[in-house]
XYZ file of C-alpha atoms in Angstrom:
328
model
C 77.540 137.575 -103.467
C 80.606 137.181 -100.820
C 78.835 140.409 -99.286
C 75.562 138.485 -99.300
C 77.239 135.449 -97.392
C 78.642 137.857 -94.868
C 74.892 138.460 -93.599
C 73.085 135.524 -94.595
C 75.401 133.067 -92.462
C 76.253 134.706 -89.449
C 72.259 135.767 -89.475
C 71.617 132.213 -89.788
C 73.879 131.001 -87.020
C 72.599 133.528 -84.366
C 69.169 132.576 -85.452
C 70.368 128.827 -84.658
C 71.902 129.259 -81.208
C 69.027 131.548 -80.475
C 66.531 128.559 -80.845
C 68.876 126.044 -79.269
C 68.974 128.570 -76.345
C 65.551 129.163 -76.093
C 64.583 125.714 -76.849
C 63.203 124.378 -73.524
C 61.393 127.376 -72.983
C 60.177 127.906 -76.410
C 58.552 124.438 -76.642
C 56.680 125.142 -73.198
C 55.545 128.176 -74.575
C 54.400 127.363 -78.041
C 52.441 124.472 -76.327
C 50.920 126.565 -73.933
C 49.809 129.048 -77.280
C 48.724 125.642 -78.831
C 46.258 124.797 -75.722
C 44.741 127.884 -76.425
C 44.496 128.522 -79.754
C 43.367 124.941 -80.529
C 44.605 124.781 -84.207
C 45.909 120.772 -83.641
C 49.425 122.471 -81.568
C 50.388 123.750 -84.871
C 52.790 126.180 -82.603
C 55.105 123.933 -80.915
C 55.313 121.096 -84.298
C 56.195 124.371 -86.242
C 59.016 125.754 -83.454
C 60.710 122.476 -83.740
C 60.434 122.738 -87.793
C 62.663 125.415 -87.576
C 65.166 124.323 -85.469
C 65.749 121.530 -87.617
C 65.545 123.433 -90.695
C 68.694 125.929 -89.303
C 70.263 122.725 -87.876
C 70.209 121.090 -91.546
C 71.330 124.360 -92.836
C 74.314 124.556 -90.900
C 75.035 120.950 -91.604
C 74.533 121.734 -95.543
C 76.945 124.183 -95.079
C 79.624 122.130 -93.444
C 79.159 119.336 -95.532
C 79.397 121.177 -98.456
C 82.631 123.142 -97.335
C 84.225 119.663 -96.709
C 83.127 118.815 -100.338
C 85.080 122.092 -101.771
C 87.635 121.111 -100.074
C 87.995 116.940 -100.386
C 87.167 116.685 -104.106
C 87.877 117.870 -107.436
C 86.358 116.751 -110.747
C 83.213 115.156 -112.063
C 82.837 113.337 -108.856
C 82.467 116.804 -106.846
C 79.132 117.682 -109.055
C 77.801 114.403 -107.833
C 78.261 114.960 -104.387
C 77.313 118.386 -104.377
C 74.476 116.716 -106.101
C 73.829 113.806 -103.551
C 74.192 116.627 -100.852
C 70.822 118.435 -102.578
C 69.052 115.615 -102.593
C 69.681 114.966 -98.860
C 68.905 118.095 -97.291
C 65.593 117.893 -99.161
C 64.796 114.547 -98.656
C 65.500 115.420 -95.143
C 63.462 118.710 -94.820
C 60.486 116.984 -96.703
C 60.443 113.637 -94.141
C 60.532 116.254 -91.186
C 58.222 118.540 -92.823
C 55.436 115.294 -93.020
C 56.427 114.403 -89.656
C 55.711 116.952 -87.772
C 52.372 118.275 -89.466
C 51.298 114.702 -90.337
C 51.452 115.183 -94.036
C 50.178 111.831 -96.015
C 52.317 112.139 -99.639
C 50.487 109.869 -102.782
C 52.488 110.297 -106.041
C 50.438 109.261 -109.323
C 52.857 109.236 -112.836
C 56.434 108.304 -111.277
C 57.303 106.225 -113.977
C 57.309 109.774 -116.131
C 60.366 111.007 -113.982
C 61.883 107.578 -113.948
C 64.759 108.518 -116.436
C 66.205 111.176 -118.180
C 66.916 113.779 -119.860
C 63.647 115.755 -119.348
C 62.606 118.711 -119.103
C 60.344 119.298 -115.710
C 57.967 121.597 -115.550
C 56.323 121.842 -112.427
C 53.340 123.634 -110.915
C 54.632 126.403 -108.238
C 52.198 126.880 -105.082
C 54.276 127.221 -102.215
C 57.972 127.554 -101.015
C 57.470 123.577 -100.195
C 57.118 122.620 -102.840
C 60.825 123.372 -104.189
C 61.931 120.542 -102.482
C 59.423 118.028 -104.572
C 61.997 117.867 -107.771
C 65.156 116.613 -105.321
C 62.670 114.377 -103.216
C 60.251 112.918 -105.930
C 63.167 113.027 -109.255
C 66.334 112.828 -107.781
C 66.670 110.968 -104.583
C 64.727 108.131 -105.927
C 66.012 107.588 -109.701
C 69.339 109.084 -109.253
C 68.308 112.133 -111.927
C 70.638 115.407 -111.407
C 68.102 118.162 -112.626
C 69.552 121.472 -113.018
C 67.223 124.277 -111.623
C 65.456 127.678 -112.611
C 65.197 129.301 -109.177
C 64.164 133.110 -108.001
C 66.884 135.359 -107.480
C 65.373 135.681 -103.807
C 66.011 131.905 -102.451
C 69.716 133.418 -101.916
C 68.951 134.352 -98.441
C 68.890 130.942 -98.237
C 72.901 130.208 -97.391
C 73.190 126.697 -98.288
C 70.511 126.825 -101.144
C 73.398 129.905 -102.219
C 76.389 128.141 -101.497
C 75.468 124.781 -102.725
C 73.014 126.102 -105.930
C 76.260 127.859 -107.290
C 78.424 124.982 -107.343
C 76.039 123.222 -109.655
C 74.457 124.340 -113.150
C 71.177 126.082 -112.027
C 70.425 129.701 -112.718
C 68.900 132.433 -110.658
C 66.469 134.506 -112.286
C 65.524 138.026 -111.813
C 61.640 137.626 -112.205
C 61.195 140.909 -111.996
C 63.310 142.081 -114.901
C 64.092 138.902 -116.573
C 66.693 139.061 -119.976
C 68.015 138.169 -123.149
C 70.876 136.637 -120.941
C 68.786 135.033 -118.586
C 66.761 133.312 -121.523
C 69.935 131.970 -122.741
C 71.351 131.030 -119.408
C 68.540 128.986 -118.973
C 68.361 127.574 -122.266
C 72.204 126.097 -121.597
C 70.940 124.295 -118.615
C 68.699 121.582 -121.052
C 72.498 121.506 -123.478
C 73.959 118.156 -123.317
C 71.526 116.111 -121.179
C 72.473 112.613 -120.749
C 69.915 109.506 -119.171
C 70.175 110.989 -115.699
C 70.037 114.659 -116.254
C 67.316 116.952 -116.437
C 66.303 120.747 -116.173
C 63.175 122.066 -113.644
C 61.567 125.608 -113.946
C 58.124 126.624 -112.820
C 56.557 127.890 -115.476
C 53.829 130.342 -113.909
C 57.287 132.115 -112.599
C 55.322 132.997 -108.911
C 52.782 131.473 -106.825
C 49.153 131.678 -107.421
C 46.533 134.120 -106.088
C 43.819 135.650 -107.608
C 44.921 138.992 -107.761
C 48.523 137.918 -109.668
C 46.190 136.154 -112.099
C 44.196 139.131 -112.700
C 47.835 141.122 -113.546
C 48.701 138.401 -115.557
C 45.386 138.627 -117.367
C 45.769 141.718 -118.048
C 49.355 141.498 -119.373
C 48.021 139.493 -121.995
C 44.768 141.304 -123.081
C 47.200 144.455 -123.121
C 49.603 142.333 -125.805
C 46.840 141.513 -127.767
C 47.899 137.489 -126.977
C 46.675 134.806 -128.258
C 47.011 132.767 -124.752
C 44.380 135.137 -122.821
C 41.297 133.164 -123.481
C 43.080 129.750 -122.244
C 44.134 131.671 -119.596
C 41.245 133.130 -118.189
C 39.834 129.537 -118.070
C 42.286 128.672 -115.743
C 41.212 128.632 -111.873
C 44.129 127.002 -109.596
C 47.101 128.388 -111.812
C 48.536 131.024 -113.079
C 49.242 131.309 -117.033
C 52.645 129.828 -117.606
C 55.549 131.695 -119.068
C 56.683 130.822 -122.229
C 60.755 132.160 -122.307
C 62.406 130.168 -120.464
C 60.202 126.962 -121.036
C 59.947 127.269 -125.017
C 63.747 128.301 -124.722
C 65.004 124.870 -123.200
C 63.188 123.331 -125.710
C 64.531 125.075 -128.742
C 68.233 123.626 -126.963
C 67.393 120.475 -126.601
C 64.419 119.457 -129.506
C 64.796 115.731 -128.981
C 64.369 115.304 -124.903
C 61.138 114.612 -123.238
C 58.991 117.365 -121.169
C 57.608 116.211 -118.235
C 54.290 118.005 -116.087
C 53.400 117.915 -112.847
C 50.743 118.770 -111.231
C 50.244 119.187 -106.910
C 47.919 119.765 -104.608
C 47.741 120.250 -101.156
C 50.841 122.581 -100.760
C 48.758 125.810 -100.612
C 48.597 125.702 -96.883
C 52.976 126.069 -96.842
C 52.186 129.940 -99.072
C 53.174 131.807 -96.036
C 53.892 131.554 -92.219
C 50.243 133.124 -91.188
C 49.371 129.692 -93.533
C 51.156 126.938 -91.352
C 50.052 128.539 -88.055
C 46.916 128.422 -89.098
C 47.085 124.467 -88.653
C 45.205 123.260 -92.153
C 48.090 122.123 -93.213
C 48.198 119.451 -90.101
C 47.241 115.963 -91.550
C 46.831 116.898 -95.131
C 47.457 114.905 -98.093
C 48.891 115.692 -100.733
C 48.779 114.868 -104.320
C 51.280 114.697 -106.696
C 50.855 114.127 -110.832
C 53.157 113.364 -112.907
C 53.019 112.995 -116.952
C 55.638 113.046 -119.803
C 54.824 114.292 -123.681
C 57.582 112.561 -125.477
C 59.560 115.024 -128.074
C 58.071 114.182 -130.928
C 54.732 115.059 -129.997
C 55.895 118.711 -129.224
C 55.199 121.340 -131.971
C 57.895 123.199 -133.259
C 55.644 125.840 -134.562
C 55.502 128.951 -132.198
C 51.703 129.524 -132.536
C 50.753 125.878 -132.576
C 53.654 124.908 -129.550
C 51.395 127.780 -127.461
C 48.487 126.137 -127.919
C 50.013 122.647 -126.954
C 51.198 124.109 -124.019
C 47.546 125.917 -122.944
C 47.002 121.968 -123.474
C 48.688 120.369 -121.247
C 48.626 123.060 -118.310
C 44.670 123.266 -118.676
C 45.575 119.756 -117.603
C 48.002 121.087 -114.901
C 45.042 123.139 -113.259
C 42.526 120.420 -113.734
C 44.190 117.781 -111.400
C 44.275 120.626 -108.691
C 40.290 121.390 -109.362
C 39.365 117.692 -109.249
C 40.930 116.884 -106.640
C 40.195 120.440 -103.937
C 36.197 119.038 -105.071
C 37.213 115.872 -103.741
C 38.283 117.223 -101.035
C 35.374 119.374 -100.212
C 32.969 116.397 -100.706
C 35.029 114.437 -98.196
C 35.027 116.831 -95.831
C 31.423 117.810 -95.922
C 29.786 113.997 -95.585
C 32.751 113.940 -92.312
């Protein structure tokens, strides 16, 4: 951990210093590129966004350092949660402003109180901001995250994430210890607590879906048929979610589907300009704990039905957007 931070934190400061020093020249160059490419000036927008991002990273690290020095006990965790929510909400607000994004949220009452287990669709790095923006910031719910270890290259997420009850998992080699740690996140949840994980484990692509289907077929899984019907999402992995449900059998599960973040999947996607002016739609719904089956096969069928709804929301929204685009 220390070795990683000795690389990532100086690299972050160096990148920020270069961006600040080159800001006037960089802004002019990206503006000229925007004139030539005619992609809604996404280049200068993203140049400014990267500068803001690195600045927020440094501010976040400074605030985390101050919290560590000035507070102790339960109050320290609350301050770290507030810092996390501030960082994510600020970054998301800047992205909305820079790209002219519109946000539509449906079913926000489903995340208005804990305890809850939130299972969210994964389409890009940007959707990792949603829980803090739509759950923690407005409703004061402290979420415990299951995140991939690759995100530890983000210094602020690395430092603050390890000072809160989160778990960073190696997606390539998940172990029984990982499942025990994930289950532990769901224990002792209060009315202002919750957990969050992304059951797909990675972003959707046709090739990833093909590999997932091949794995299910090789295991002779009963999930294969329902997984084949999915059009825009990957079949959900049951290990982490079911471990949480078993650890907290009286806690409701909230599902979240969203559309519009696909353009945040890679940096090349952002530079295409397709994200500019886009509407982001997020839909939540809550399943009471009493309605969640306890028997394994019944629970798998229940999860398949819920995830089909996640997939259907993506399909119906995408269909409406295509019709509106064609009409325009």
